[in-house]
Coordinates of C-alpha atoms in Angstrom, one line a residue:
M1 CA 0.3 0.1 0.1
N2 CA 1.1 3.5 -0.7
K3 CA 0.8 6.5 1.6
T4 CA -2.4 7.5 0.0
E5 CA -3.9 4.1 0.5
V6 CA -2.9 4.1 4.0
E7 CA -4.7 7.3 4.8
Q8 CA -7.6 6.4 3.2
L9 CA -7.8 2.9 5.1
L10 CA -7.1 5.1 8.5
S11 CA -9.9 7.6 7.5
T12 CA -12.5 4.9 7.1
F13 CA -12.4 4.0 10.9
L14 CA -14.9 6.8 12.1
P15 CA -17.5 6.4 9.3
L16 CA -17.3 2.7 10.0
K17 CA -18.0 3.1 13.6
K18 CA -21.1 5.4 12.8
N19 CA -22.3 2.8 10.3
I20 CA -21.8 0.2 12.9
Q21 CA -24.2 2.1 15.2
T22 CA -26.6 2.9 12.5
L23 CA -26.9 -0.8 11.5
K24 CA -27.3 -1.7 15.1
R25 CA -30.4 0.4 15.5
Q26 CA -31.7 -0.9 12.4
I27 CA -31.4 -4.6 13.4
Y28 CA -33.1 -3.6 16.9
M29 CA -36.1 -2.1 14.6
I30 CA -36.1 -5.5 12.5
D31 CA -35.9 -7.6 15.6
N32 CA -38.9 -5.8 16.9
L33 CA -40.8 -6.4 13.9
L34 CA -40.0 -10.3 13.8
I35 CA -41.5 -10.4 17.4
M36 CA -44.6 -8.8 16.1
P37 CA -46.9 -11.1 14.3
L38 CA -46.4 -10.7 10.6
Q39 CA -49.8 -10.0 8.6
N40 CA -47.6 -10.9 5.4
S41 CA -46.7 -14.1 3.9
G42 CA -43.7 -16.4 5.7
N43 CA -41.7 -15.0 2.6
E44 CA -41.6 -11.6 4.4
Y45 CA -40.5 -13.0 7.2
V46 CA -37.7 -14.9 5.4
K47 CA -36.3 -11.8 3.7
T48 CA -36.5 -10.1 7.0
C49 CA -34.1 -12.5 8.5
K50 CA -32.1 -12.4 5.5
L51 CA -31.6 -8.7 5.8
N52 CA -31.0 -9.0 9.4
E53 CA -28.3 -11.6 8.8
K54 CA -26.6 -9.3 5.8
M55 CA -26.5 -6.4 8.3
Q56 CA -25.1 -8.4 11.1
N57 CA -22.4 -9.6 8.5
T58 CA -21.6 -5.9 7.6
I59 CA -21.5 -5.2 11.1
I60 CA -18.7 -7.9 11.9
D61 CA -16.9 -6.5 8.4
A62 CA -16.8 -3.0 9.7
L63 CA -15.5 -4.4 13.3
K64 CA -12.9 -6.3 11.9
T65 CA -11.6 -3.0 9.8
C66 CA -11.5 -1.2 12.9
E67 CA -9.7 -3.8 15.0
I68 CA -6.9 -3.7 11.9
I69 CA -6.8 0.1 12.2
E70 CA -6.4 0.1 15.7
T71 CA -3.8 -2.6 15.8
L72 CA -1.8 -1.1 13.0
I73 CA -1.4 2.1 15.0
E74 CA -0.2 0.3 18.1
T75 CA 2.6 -1.3 16.0
L76 CA 4.6 1.9 15.9
P77 CA 7.2 2.2 17.9
N78 CA 7.0 5.9 18.7
P79 CA 4.0 6.9 21.1
Y80 CA 3.8 10.4 19.6
H81 CA 3.4 8.9 16.1
Q82 CA 0.7 6.4 17.8
A83 CA -0.9 9.4 19.8
I84 CA -1.5 11.8 16.6
L85 CA -2.8 8.8 14.3
R86 CA -5.3 7.9 17.1
M87 CA -6.4 11.6 17.9
R88 CA -6.5 12.1 14.2
Y89 CA -8.2 8.9 12.6
I90 CA -9.9 7.2 15.8
E91 CA -11.1 10.4 17.9
G92 CA -11.6 12.4 14.6
L93 CA -9.9 15.7 16.1
D94 CA -9.1 18.6 13.7
W95 CA -5.5 19.7 13.3
R96 CA -5.9 22.7 15.8
T97 CA -7.0 20.6 18.6
I98 CA -4.5 18.1 17.8
S99 CA -1.6 20.8 18.2
E100 CA -3.1 22.4 21.3
K101 CA -3.3 18.9 23.0
V102 CA 0.2 17.9 22.2
N103 CA 1.6 21.4 22.5
Y104 CA 3.2 21.1 19.1
C105 CA 2.2 23.5 16.0
Q106 CA 0.1 22.2 13.2
D107 CA 2.5 21.9 10.5
Y108 CA 4.8 19.7 13.0
C109 CA 1.4 17.7 13.9
I110 CA 1.0 17.2 10.1
R111 CA 4.6 16.0 9.7
L112 CA 4.4 13.6 12.5
K113 CA 1.6 12.2 11.0
N114 CA 3.2 11.9 7.5
A115 CA 6.2 10.0 9.3
A116 CA 3.9 7.9 11.3
I117 CA 2.3 6.7 8.3
N118 CA 5.5 6.1 6.5
K119 CA 6.5 3.9 9.3
L120 CA 3.4 1.8 9.3
I121 CA 4.3 1.6 5.8
E122 CA 8.1 0.5 6.6
I123 CA 7.4 -1.9 9.5
N124 CA 4.3 -3.8 8.2
D125 CA 3.3 -5.9 5.4
L126 CA 0.3 -3.8 4.4
S127 CA -0.4 -5.6 1.0
Q128 CA -2.6 -8.2 2.9
Y129 CA -5.1 -5.1 3.6
K130 CA -5.4 -4.1 0.2
S131 CA -8.3 -6.2 -0.4
I132 CA -10.4 -4.7 2.4
K133 CA -13.4 -3.3 1.3
Y134 CA -14.3 0.2 2.6
K135 CA -18.2 -0.3 2.9
I136 CA -19.7 2.9 4.2
N137 CA -23.2 3.3 4.0

């Protein structure tokens, strides 16, 4: 993976987490529908169950991707690199807020982020993650 692809992977964390929450709410609603007696045919029940299963599988895939992202960040030996990537991609903080938290200027924080991504590429075999699908609804 190149730098742009790594940044794309990292950038999927927050949208995936939001997607997971949305899907969980939708599954809850579907489960409540399944409890109520259906006025439609058994076919509608089967379709609803299949939709529920598909949504559960999407959640599992999203959780796996989020776990991969968190694990990759933890592989960085430099705690500042970890912190910068975590604040930017896991917490979704803007550069101004990150710079205030670490007491560095924004430009230096961005340089740390770039160095961290380069280090991720250097120390990990990221080719295995090229096949990850970034399904974000």
